[in-house]
XYZ file of C-alpha atoms in Angstrom:
723
model
C -34.849 3.774 36.388
C -33.373 2.525 33.142
C -35.909 1.899 30.361
C -36.217 -0.514 27.477
C -36.563 -0.174 23.803
C -39.591 -0.789 21.660
C -40.012 -1.205 17.928
C -43.019 -0.658 15.699
C -44.921 -3.682 14.494
C -44.300 -4.306 10.804
C -47.186 -3.331 8.540
C -49.037 -5.831 6.420
C -47.619 -6.108 2.938
C -50.054 -4.462 0.512
C -51.061 -6.217 -2.693
C -48.765 -5.298 -5.602
C -50.351 -2.978 -8.157
C -51.138 -4.218 -11.661
C -48.408 -4.430 -14.257
C -46.989 -1.083 -15.276
C -48.610 0.627 -18.259
C -46.470 1.537 -21.265
C -44.281 4.613 -20.909
C -46.079 7.683 -22.359
C -44.572 9.341 -25.424
C -42.116 12.213 -24.967
C -44.753 14.827 -25.701
C -46.866 13.629 -22.802
C -43.848 13.650 -20.459
C -42.979 17.193 -21.374
C -46.428 18.330 -20.354
C -46.350 16.504 -17.008
C -45.175 19.494 -14.997
C -42.694 17.377 -13.027
C -39.680 19.137 -11.475
C -36.423 18.895 -13.404
C -33.924 16.290 -12.242
C -31.524 19.082 -11.321
C -33.838 19.895 -8.393
C -33.175 16.498 -6.807
C -30.536 16.353 -4.057
C -29.587 12.739 -3.392
C -27.805 10.873 -0.590
C -27.204 7.121 -0.493
C -26.536 4.746 2.398
C -26.644 1.019 2.966
C -25.192 -2.178 1.552
C -26.528 -2.614 -1.998
C -26.266 -5.774 -4.079
C -23.269 -5.299 -6.355
C -23.146 -1.553 -5.748
C -21.577 0.935 -3.379
C -23.241 4.214 -2.387
C -20.576 6.003 -4.437
C -21.734 4.107 -7.556
C -25.319 5.201 -6.960
C -24.302 8.824 -6.459
C -22.328 8.754 -9.703
C -25.384 7.507 -11.590
C -27.479 10.256 -9.999
C -24.886 12.860 -11.044
C -24.988 11.538 -14.603
C -28.725 12.298 -14.606
C -28.037 15.880 -13.556
C -29.024 15.390 -9.920
C -27.114 17.043 -7.090
C -25.458 14.515 -4.772
C -24.222 14.796 -1.216
C -22.372 12.637 1.266
C -24.617 13.482 4.219
C -28.325 13.505 4.974
C -29.194 17.127 5.711
C -32.343 19.244 5.600
C -31.703 20.066 1.921
C -31.697 16.428 0.785
C -34.781 15.448 -1.231
C -34.252 11.664 -1.291
C -32.196 9.071 0.570
C -31.575 5.991 -1.570
C -31.214 3.043 0.792
C -32.203 -0.576 1.416
C -34.944 -2.386 3.305
C -32.358 -3.831 5.692
C -30.915 -0.401 6.522
C -34.428 0.895 7.276
C -35.324 -2.129 9.415
C -32.021 -1.803 11.311
C -32.423 1.952 11.924
C -29.068 2.744 10.328
C -27.685 6.183 11.301
C -28.367 7.700 7.857
C -31.934 6.390 8.008
C -32.463 8.009 11.391
C -31.247 11.328 10.047
C -33.573 11.007 7.067
C -36.517 10.292 9.347
C -35.524 13.255 11.515
C -35.609 15.561 8.484
C -38.705 13.886 6.959
C -36.668 12.936 3.890
C -38.298 10.187 1.758
C -36.293 6.939 1.818
C -36.496 5.185 -1.544
C -35.034 2.068 -3.123
C -32.502 2.154 -5.946
C -35.394 1.133 -8.211
C -36.550 4.769 -8.124
C -33.232 5.933 -9.564
C -33.436 3.249 -12.237
C -36.950 4.421 -13.143
C -35.648 8.000 -13.469
C -32.848 6.719 -15.701
C -35.297 4.800 -17.857
C -37.691 7.736 -18.365
C -34.991 10.408 -18.214
C -37.204 12.505 -15.950
C -38.355 12.830 -12.335
C -40.470 9.759 -11.502
C -43.041 9.781 -8.692
C -41.224 8.341 -5.670
C -44.317 7.118 -3.778
C -44.257 3.523 -5.129
C -40.571 3.231 -4.233
C -40.671 4.511 -0.635
C -39.189 2.036 1.872
C -40.848 1.678 5.274
C -39.809 -0.346 8.293
C -40.920 -3.954 8.181
C -42.226 -3.812 4.604
C -41.542 -6.641 2.184
C -39.086 -5.824 -0.618
C -40.886 -4.604 -3.704
C -40.240 -6.027 -7.169
C -38.674 -3.502 -9.494
C -41.487 -3.478 -12.032
C -44.316 -3.250 -9.533
C -43.267 -1.981 -6.090
C -45.392 -3.498 -3.367
C -44.769 -1.009 -0.578
C -46.542 2.292 -1.007
C -45.460 3.887 2.210
C -46.458 7.343 3.303
C -44.439 9.661 1.101
C -43.242 13.023 2.395
C -42.783 16.212 0.459
C -39.337 16.415 -1.006
C -38.515 19.812 0.416
C -41.187 20.135 3.069
C -38.786 19.455 5.908
C -37.437 21.661 8.622
C -33.833 21.534 9.707
C -31.833 22.672 12.699
C -32.196 26.331 13.528
C -31.713 28.693 16.424
C -34.754 28.774 18.678
C -35.274 31.353 21.390
C -36.298 30.361 24.886
C -36.829 33.579 26.759
C -34.106 35.081 24.635
C -31.684 32.147 24.600
C -30.603 30.470 21.395
C -31.430 26.798 21.223
C -31.886 24.013 18.731
C -35.333 23.345 17.345
C -37.050 21.767 14.380
C -40.458 22.665 13.111
C -42.985 20.031 14.058
C -42.959 17.150 11.629
C -44.929 13.931 11.568
C -43.747 10.951 13.548
C -41.951 8.271 11.601
C -44.813 6.082 10.438
C -44.190 2.600 9.168
C -47.807 1.981 8.242
C -49.292 2.575 4.779
C -51.101 5.913 4.575
C -54.454 4.228 4.046
C -54.234 2.480 7.393
C -54.687 5.318 9.809
C -54.861 4.004 13.355
C -58.005 4.565 15.350
C -57.724 5.835 18.896
C -59.265 2.663 20.237
C -56.547 0.616 18.577
C -53.608 2.813 19.581
C -52.990 1.087 22.876
C -52.853 -2.335 21.249
C -50.379 -0.970 18.710
C -48.009 0.144 21.438
C -48.205 -3.215 23.179
C -47.125 -4.818 19.942
C -44.192 -2.412 19.734
C -42.849 -3.648 23.047
C -43.240 -7.321 22.196
C -41.681 -7.007 18.752
C -38.556 -5.473 20.256
C -37.345 -8.972 20.980
C -36.930 -9.779 17.291
C -33.245 -9.981 16.331
C -31.811 -7.883 13.554
C -31.809 -9.562 10.184
C -28.179 -9.144 9.167
C -26.027 -12.065 10.252
C -28.884 -13.644 12.228
C -27.546 -17.023 13.331
C -24.344 -16.250 11.409
C -26.298 -16.169 8.142
C -25.513 -13.178 5.932
C -28.468 -11.117 4.783
C -26.489 -8.350 3.048
C -23.820 -8.498 0.422
C -20.551 -6.603 0.893
C -20.692 -7.019 4.682
C -17.234 -7.097 6.250
C -16.749 -9.811 8.883
C -13.750 -8.985 11.101
C -11.004 -11.528 11.614
C -10.445 -12.530 15.256
C -8.486 -9.840 17.133
C -5.866 -12.385 18.181
C -5.139 -13.529 14.628
C -1.853 -12.310 13.114
C -2.253 -13.985 9.706
C -1.628 -11.152 7.243
C -4.243 -10.853 4.521
C -6.637 -13.390 6.048
C -10.388 -12.922 5.556
C -13.366 -14.732 7.089
C -14.926 -17.195 4.671
C -18.580 -16.616 3.742
C -20.267 -19.549 2.009
C -22.249 -19.334 -1.213
C -25.433 -19.676 0.855
C -24.445 -16.710 3.044
C -23.167 -18.751 5.999
C -20.621 -16.753 8.018
C -18.002 -19.219 9.236
C -17.343 -17.413 12.505
C -18.241 -18.709 15.967
C -17.800 -17.026 19.351
C -18.225 -19.379 22.299
C -18.220 -18.600 26.020
C -18.279 -20.815 29.104
C -18.617 -19.717 32.713
C -18.504 -22.071 35.684
C -18.576 -20.357 39.067
C -17.626 -23.451 41.098
C -14.510 -24.113 39.045
C -13.710 -20.398 38.682
C -13.937 -20.750 34.894
C -14.712 -17.784 32.640
C -13.494 -18.956 29.237
C -13.875 -18.125 25.560
C -13.351 -20.136 22.385
C -13.222 -18.507 18.928
C -13.405 -20.516 15.685
C -13.215 -19.107 12.149
C -12.712 -20.461 8.642
C -10.133 -18.100 7.139
C -9.169 -17.646 3.514
C -5.449 -16.909 3.177
C -3.534 -15.149 0.406
C -2.837 -17.662 -2.335
C -6.239 -19.332 -2.029
C -5.582 -21.662 0.911
C -8.019 -22.071 3.828
C -7.569 -22.827 7.522
C -9.756 -23.343 10.587
C -8.457 -20.740 13.055
C -9.052 -21.357 16.766
C -8.187 -19.273 19.830
C -9.123 -20.013 23.440
C -8.412 -18.869 26.982
C -9.751 -16.937 29.964
C -11.925 -13.926 29.182
C -9.782 -10.792 29.226
C -6.553 -12.622 28.333
C -4.993 -13.376 24.888
C -5.059 -17.148 25.330
C -3.606 -19.745 22.952
C -4.333 -20.443 19.283
C -4.035 -23.130 16.623
C -4.741 -23.710 12.927
C -6.507 -26.829 11.665
C -7.111 -28.331 8.234
C -5.248 -29.371 5.111
C -5.437 -26.107 3.182
C -8.609 -26.614 1.147
C -11.983 -25.113 2.052
C -13.673 -28.492 2.659
C -11.023 -29.501 5.197
C -11.237 -26.141 6.986
C -15.032 -26.361 7.229
C -14.842 -29.971 8.462
C -12.461 -28.977 11.266
C -14.564 -25.890 12.098
C -17.724 -27.990 12.471
C -15.908 -30.698 14.438
C -14.405 -28.202 16.885
C -17.747 -26.417 17.251
C -19.478 -29.727 18.071
C -16.711 -30.695 20.524
C -16.991 -27.422 22.449
C -20.732 -26.677 22.313
C -22.252 -30.148 22.040
C -24.333 -28.835 19.121
C -24.105 -29.330 15.397
C -23.228 -26.106 13.569
C -26.596 -26.319 11.773
C -28.328 -26.231 15.193
C -26.170 -23.477 16.690
C -29.160 -21.416 17.905
C -30.521 -24.289 20.009
C -30.386 -24.059 23.804
C -26.872 -24.410 25.205
C -25.854 -27.823 26.542
C -25.059 -28.118 30.247
C -21.323 -28.167 30.867
C -20.561 -27.005 27.316
C -19.712 -23.672 25.702
C -22.517 -21.261 24.709
C -22.716 -19.857 21.177
C -22.938 -16.030 21.222
C -24.337 -14.474 18.059
C -22.498 -11.379 16.862
C -23.664 -8.379 14.846
C -21.698 -7.306 11.773
C -23.826 -4.284 10.821
C -21.378 -1.596 11.914
C -18.589 -2.985 9.795
C -20.819 -2.875 6.737
C -21.725 0.730 7.447
C -18.077 1.626 7.802
C -17.266 0.243 4.387
C -20.196 1.955 2.698
C -19.485 5.305 4.277
C -15.783 5.062 3.522
C -16.540 4.480 -0.149
C -19.000 7.337 -0.146
C -16.468 9.681 1.410
C -13.794 8.784 -1.107
C -16.115 9.717 -3.952
C -16.994 13.074 -2.462
C -13.661 14.457 -1.268
C -11.539 16.215 -3.851
C -7.890 15.348 -3.477
C -6.693 18.853 -4.316
C -9.090 20.589 -1.969
C -7.791 21.475 1.475
C -10.080 20.212 4.204
C -11.650 22.897 6.405
C -13.298 21.480 9.547
C -16.983 22.485 9.698
C -18.244 24.826 12.392
C -20.772 23.606 14.937
C -24.209 25.212 14.586
C -25.455 24.189 18.042
C -25.719 26.541 21.000
C -22.950 26.113 23.575
C -25.141 24.350 26.191
C -26.353 21.843 23.589
C -22.782 21.261 22.406
C -21.698 20.477 25.959
C -24.667 18.145 26.419
C -23.712 16.183 23.281
C -20.132 15.933 24.583
C -21.477 14.457 27.826
C -23.847 11.932 26.257
C -21.533 10.758 23.463
C -18.398 10.269 25.522
C -16.389 7.125 24.803
C -14.533 7.318 28.122
C -17.803 7.412 30.074
C -19.225 4.516 28.046
C -16.175 2.397 28.873
C -16.319 3.386 32.553
C -20.005 2.461 32.751
C -19.413 -0.969 31.236
C -16.473 -1.553 33.566
C -18.552 -0.580 36.613
C -21.112 -3.210 35.604
C -18.357 -5.822 34.991
C -19.213 -6.091 31.293
C -16.329 -7.251 29.108
C -16.392 -4.837 26.166
C -13.166 -6.305 24.790
C -14.776 -9.717 24.342
C -17.997 -8.361 22.822
C -17.864 -4.635 21.937
C -21.101 -2.660 21.835
C -20.953 -2.512 18.050
C -20.837 -6.307 17.825
C -23.507 -6.962 20.464
C -26.653 -8.193 18.702
C -30.186 -7.511 19.896
C -30.874 -11.242 19.934
C -27.983 -11.772 22.371
C -29.453 -9.138 24.719
C -32.833 -10.863 24.392
C -31.309 -14.244 25.264
C -29.604 -12.580 28.233
C -32.969 -11.310 29.483
C -34.427 -14.801 29.133
C -31.570 -16.244 31.208
C -32.283 -13.654 33.920
C -35.998 -14.435 33.715
C -35.226 -18.080 34.495
C -33.070 -16.947 37.424
C -35.798 -14.611 38.668
C -38.376 -17.400 38.674
C -35.990 -19.621 40.628
C -35.215 -16.914 43.209
C -38.960 -16.266 43.654
C -39.749 -19.979 43.957
C -36.762 -22.071 45.150
C -38.841 -25.269 44.827
C -38.310 -24.992 41.057
C -34.762 -26.205 41.670
C -36.124 -29.689 42.313
C -39.267 -29.695 40.156
C -37.777 -28.040 37.056
C -34.017 -28.599 37.290
C -33.882 -31.820 39.343
C -31.276 -30.447 41.758
C -30.945 -28.164 44.783
C -31.232 -24.360 44.811
C -27.475 -23.713 45.006
C -26.705 -25.925 42.007
C -29.633 -24.610 39.952
C -28.790 -20.952 40.585
C -25.151 -21.596 39.695
C -26.136 -23.379 36.468
C -28.403 -20.504 35.391
C -25.781 -17.913 36.388
C -23.215 -19.748 34.283
C -25.625 -19.669 31.326
C -26.101 -15.907 31.684
C -22.376 -15.147 31.985
C -21.700 -17.348 28.962
C -24.110 -15.243 26.891
C -23.147 -11.820 28.251
C -19.370 -11.765 28.826
C -18.229 -10.350 32.152
C -14.736 -9.346 33.207
C -14.011 -10.755 36.665
C -10.271 -11.070 36.187
C -9.055 -14.067 38.159
C -11.909 -13.722 40.654
C -14.587 -16.388 40.861
C -17.772 -15.390 38.957
C -20.460 -14.689 41.587
C -23.607 -16.818 41.607
C -26.731 -14.700 41.009
C -29.026 -15.838 43.820
C -30.607 -12.695 45.315
C -33.013 -10.036 44.052
C -30.340 -7.358 44.443
C -27.871 -9.262 42.253
C -30.592 -9.964 39.699
C -31.546 -6.280 39.469
C -27.924 -5.324 38.893
C -27.731 -7.631 35.876
C -31.068 -6.321 34.569
C -29.600 -2.821 34.804
C -26.598 -4.010 32.799
C -28.743 -5.337 29.941
C -30.942 -2.242 29.892
C -27.886 0.014 29.854
C -26.264 -2.064 27.099
C -29.352 -1.559 24.953
C -29.168 2.222 25.367
C -25.390 2.464 25.055
C -25.540 0.362 21.898
C -27.673 3.149 20.378
C -25.146 5.802 21.440
C -22.282 3.734 20.042
C -24.104 3.361 16.710
C -24.526 7.132 16.457
C -20.865 7.700 17.313
C -19.885 5.080 14.742
C -21.268 7.337 12.007
C -18.381 9.786 12.525
C -15.839 9.863 9.727
C -12.797 11.927 8.716
C -13.138 15.014 6.509
C -16.789 15.293 7.474
C -18.819 18.203 6.108
C -20.957 18.289 9.266
C -19.502 18.988 12.699
C -19.439 15.842 14.820
C -21.685 17.386 17.497
C -24.229 18.451 14.866
C -24.123 14.910 13.527
C -24.795 13.475 16.991
C -27.647 15.896 17.626
C -29.246 15.260 14.228
C -29.151 11.504 14.844
C -31.314 11.959 17.954
C -34.183 13.203 15.777
C -35.336 15.803 18.318
C -37.966 18.403 17.422
C -36.629 20.745 20.093
C -33.779 21.110 22.558
C -33.756 24.657 23.905
C -31.636 25.804 26.879
C -33.678 28.101 29.118
C -32.538 31.495 30.334
C -31.403 31.119 33.945
C -33.346 34.191 35.045
C -36.603 33.099 33.373
C -39.588 32.033 35.465
C -39.696 28.676 33.693
C -36.108 27.916 34.729
C -36.661 29.073 38.309
C -39.895 27.127 38.898
C -38.448 23.881 37.549
C -35.179 24.317 39.450
C -37.152 24.883 42.644
C -39.067 21.650 41.998
C -35.705 19.863 41.782
C -34.222 21.370 44.939
C -37.327 21.198 47.134
C -38.012 17.512 46.473
C -34.792 16.106 47.881
C -35.360 13.229 50.272
C -33.740 13.542 53.684
C -32.399 9.988 53.426
C -30.659 10.665 50.108
C -28.260 13.359 51.348
C -27.715 15.037 47.959
C -27.050 18.613 46.934
C -27.756 20.062 43.511
C -26.276 22.741 41.323
C -28.487 23.262 38.272
C -26.216 23.808 35.265
C -28.828 23.825 32.496
C -32.518 23.196 31.901
C -33.435 22.177 28.348
C -36.966 22.303 27.023
C -37.183 19.218 24.796
C -39.611 17.526 22.453
C -39.100 14.123 20.881
C -40.359 13.718 17.377
C -43.674 11.887 17.234
C -44.487 11.774 20.966
C -47.306 14.334 20.767
C -48.838 12.618 17.751
C -48.480 9.227 19.435
C -50.364 10.479 22.488
C -53.058 12.248 20.447
C -53.762 9.068 18.478
C -53.846 6.871 21.591
C -56.717 5.998 23.892
C -55.095 8.148 26.608
C -56.073 11.380 24.868
C -59.731 10.729 25.690
C -59.703 9.156 29.179
C -60.448 10.947 32.442
C -57.197 12.786 32.942
C -54.636 13.096 35.711
C -51.490 14.494 34.078
C -48.429 15.125 36.227
C -44.902 16.435 35.721
C -42.661 13.728 37.180
C -38.972 12.798 37.385
C -37.069 10.007 35.667
C -33.346 9.423 36.164
C -30.838 7.293 34.290
C -27.110 7.144 33.576
C -25.897 9.929 31.275
C -24.494 7.232 28.986
C -28.047 5.908 28.456
C -29.387 9.161 27.036
C -28.254 8.523 23.473
C -30.766 5.672 23.500
C -33.405 7.459 25.592
C -33.548 10.608 23.461
C -33.415 8.780 20.129
C -35.783 5.934 21.056
C -37.820 7.315 23.966
C -38.484 5.777 27.363
C -39.253 2.117 26.920
C -40.752 -0.825 28.756
C -38.882 -4.032 29.572
C -39.363 -6.797 26.977
C -41.353 -9.981 27.671
C -38.090 -11.888 28.232
C -37.133 -9.705 31.232
C -37.816 -11.179 34.698
C -40.922 -9.632 36.223
C -39.341 -9.950 39.674
C -36.884 -7.216 38.733
C -39.664 -4.625 38.751
C -41.459 -3.850 42.015
C -44.766 -2.894 40.385
C -44.470 -4.797 37.122
C -42.893 -3.828 33.817
C -43.503 -0.178 33.031
C -41.960 3.283 33.010
C -41.093 4.312 36.575
C -41.429 7.965 37.617
C -41.149 9.912 40.879
C -42.307 13.160 42.487
C -39.152 13.363 44.640
C -36.160 14.355 42.506
C -33.567 12.552 44.617
C -35.454 9.267 44.184
C -34.728 9.500 40.445
C -31.280 11.053 40.896
C -30.109 7.882 42.639
C -30.299 6.084 39.288
C -28.022 8.593 37.526
C -24.692 7.218 38.855
C -23.152 10.682 38.485
C -19.850 9.487 39.992
C -19.006 7.916 36.616
C -19.614 11.121 34.640
C -17.603 13.575 36.712
C -20.380 14.366 39.177
C -22.827 15.424 36.441
C -26.307 13.900 36.275
C -29.093 14.104 33.706
C -32.698 14.093 34.916
C -35.879 14.104 32.854
C -39.126 15.843 33.683
C -41.886 13.894 31.970
C -45.524 14.662 31.360
C -47.315 11.466 32.370
C -51.001 10.688 31.874
C -51.830 8.570 34.918
C -55.570 8.410 34.358
C -58.267 8.787 37.005
C -58.696 6.738 39.116
C -55.203 5.371 39.699
C -54.354 2.050 41.348
C -52.901 2.736 44.805
C -50.587 0.199 46.446
C -48.511 0.244 49.626
C -46.484 -2.907 48.929
C -44.706 -4.448 45.951
C -46.784 -6.372 43.421
C -45.187 -7.928 40.348
C -48.659 -8.201 38.789
C -49.572 -4.548 39.361
C -49.764 -3.801 35.642
C -52.162 -6.659 34.891
C -54.191 -5.889 38.023
C -54.576 -2.230 37.021
C -55.738 -3.080 33.501
C -58.214 -5.623 34.841
C -59.777 -2.834 36.927
C -59.859 -0.395 34.005
C -56.933 1.649 35.346
C -53.839 2.771 33.466
C -51.141 3.247 36.103
C -50.012 2.423 39.629
C -49.287 4.796 42.499
C -46.800 3.169 44.890
C -47.468 5.180 48.045
C -44.526 6.258 50.156
C -44.120 7.600 53.664
C -42.644 10.949 52.549
C -43.949 12.962 49.592
C -45.069 16.395 48.370
C -48.201 17.319 50.316
C -49.670 19.838 47.897
C -49.958 20.074 44.088
C -50.482 22.998 41.701
C -50.974 23.697 38.001
C -47.599 23.612 36.215
C -48.860 26.409 33.997
C -47.306 28.668 36.632
C -43.944 27.906 34.992
C -45.102 28.385 31.392
C -48.490 28.358 29.630
C -47.415 25.267 27.661
C -47.712 23.211 30.888
C -51.237 24.374 31.751
C -53.396 21.478 32.914
C -50.445 19.423 34.184
C -49.939 19.040 37.946
C -46.642 19.540 39.745
C -45.798 19.662 43.479
C -46.415 22.999 45.190
C -43.452 23.396 47.545
C -43.623 27.180 47.897
C -45.267 27.036 51.320
C -45.423 23.364 52.287
C -42.346 21.180 51.881
C -42.600 17.406 51.367
C -43.438 15.595 54.578
C -45.128 12.623 56.232
C -48.015 11.248 54.157
C -49.564 9.269 57.043
C -50.405 6.426 54.646
C -51.117 3.292 56.684
C -48.820 0.374 55.885
C -46.692 2.269 53.370
C -43.642 0.142 52.579
C -41.862 2.653 50.344
C -39.991 5.640 51.704
C -41.005 7.777 48.678
C -43.765 7.698 46.062
C -43.415 5.897 42.741
C -45.663 6.271 39.701
C -45.687 3.527 37.065
C -47.331 3.712 33.639
C -47.660 0.621 31.472
C -47.837 2.094 27.985
C -45.147 4.227 26.334
C -47.875 6.470 24.843
C -48.674 7.784 28.326
C -45.359 9.666 28.562
C -43.950 12.737 26.818
C -40.470 14.060 27.599
C -40.727 17.780 28.428
C -37.456 18.862 30.089
C -33.911 17.611 30.533
C -31.944 18.976 33.494
C -28.163 18.910 33.656
C -27.266 18.891 37.329
C -24.021 18.860 39.284
C -24.324 16.546 42.279
């Protein structure tokens, strides 16, 4: 049951304050009671105009501030950029996890000007806010106390050391004055899901939004010293084109770049061939930049049928499709490399840092952030990571992929659209739409003919691919933050990037462990033929989920809270734990979801375990136990309904109960496991095992529970299971 990602709606830009008043005289500053600059501990991350993070840290040092390469619990300020915050850069995530204020470089400049600690509140950067002018910052985000953060520490769970942070507020992108009302909370979450479709700003449409971004030269290019040309207006002269044609067994790529060569000459570099193979290449142009750009635009028009200026328009039938790439990771690499060079002393011998995590948490991080498993997952789904690596896959490309599948889903549901909408027959229309999807999302079929997507089963497989790519992209971004001579152990770095409030392994002889393990074992479906060995049970809490629920409408409705299962590939958990369970975006085909777009949960563990694909990760599966507020009453259905979500809301209900033929027959208060679960229901299998429900007309073999708002779910436990 792979989920989707959501993003907060950007706040309204507040009105800039009046012009700054004159700086008070020195005597007044001395009496201000502000902390000395030596108390500030500064980190910097992002791509700054004309500056590197190392330059900023040097200026902070010159003021007497303490500087550090990494964002840790002792950092008082992270100096960053609006783009880095909007893009959820790894350093930004760590800052949010530690409740460290994120400020613009204008704050440092103000400290330099006044030669004292300046109030950071006017300089705080929040997601979606408009950039503030230096003299009068427009974004007064919710500031956090400089040292009022809690870091990673050992937490006991029935005597076992774990990893836990003190509760801290959820990352809030809204101005402090705009506190959400409970009645509005549900609408806010809906907006989060819809806004997920917005592409990241940097390089959108091959237009540079950040300076100092590194654009990689085509992998097949052997021209020493060549660099990709970026125009004065920020245009990135780099085009990746794909074309798939199932009938002709075509699965081709075409790469075009304007390259600047040593000595000042320019060329239009082209390389083409079958996806997965090196292909052929050529250079075009007379050596000057105008000639190279002319040949680039001509070749782009020849292959795509579009003018370069209209590259984001819909792809032309029978032509190549333009695939937008992301360059964010390369920019981060450069910034972090420069930062590291400034921090490491040449004479000092490097001593690898020790890991502070408990052994079970260490092993969990090794499972989730495993490059071999990521590659195996992509290969199993036929995704061509060589053509478009996770780090280069843009959110807008995933969104366009969902839209292509949505068109396919509508055609599969209503074959008459082939004639009325596409003016052809079903076979030709489904092949055309399949070709469009494969051209956007590169697949590796070798020399085999690309299959035409013309059934619900094939459609769901491709939906799973896109959902997994979204989650694995998050894991890859976290892993990308690793660097040599790090002062934080790599596993600590991975854990910190997740932003968890708690991840505590339970004692195996504790009642909490035993009750939850019994729930797992006793709810195996006879048709699933699985056996479990429980390796670990982690009590978990995602930052902000409790606050999100408390501020939502669901905290005040008639309650029916249950402890239910959710399964997904282990490689998806970097995204799930850092971003939460998500709902499919508007572009996703509704036909891919039996009861509409929502978060799918189960009361039979093996129902969820089937989605874990443990064969890829050495027989190890990860299963979540989620607290879900279903509401009372709940919509009960015995057959699939793609409009279940809308139907439930129209009736004043908040979730759907897809009734199965086999299910737990009795429920109990989960407080039996631990007082923290009091008031939540879980199956009572101590005396009565799951059996026949006797529900008339039940189509499903097992129950499914679907909620339609992310605020209805809190992650409570993560089970590591050998299957």
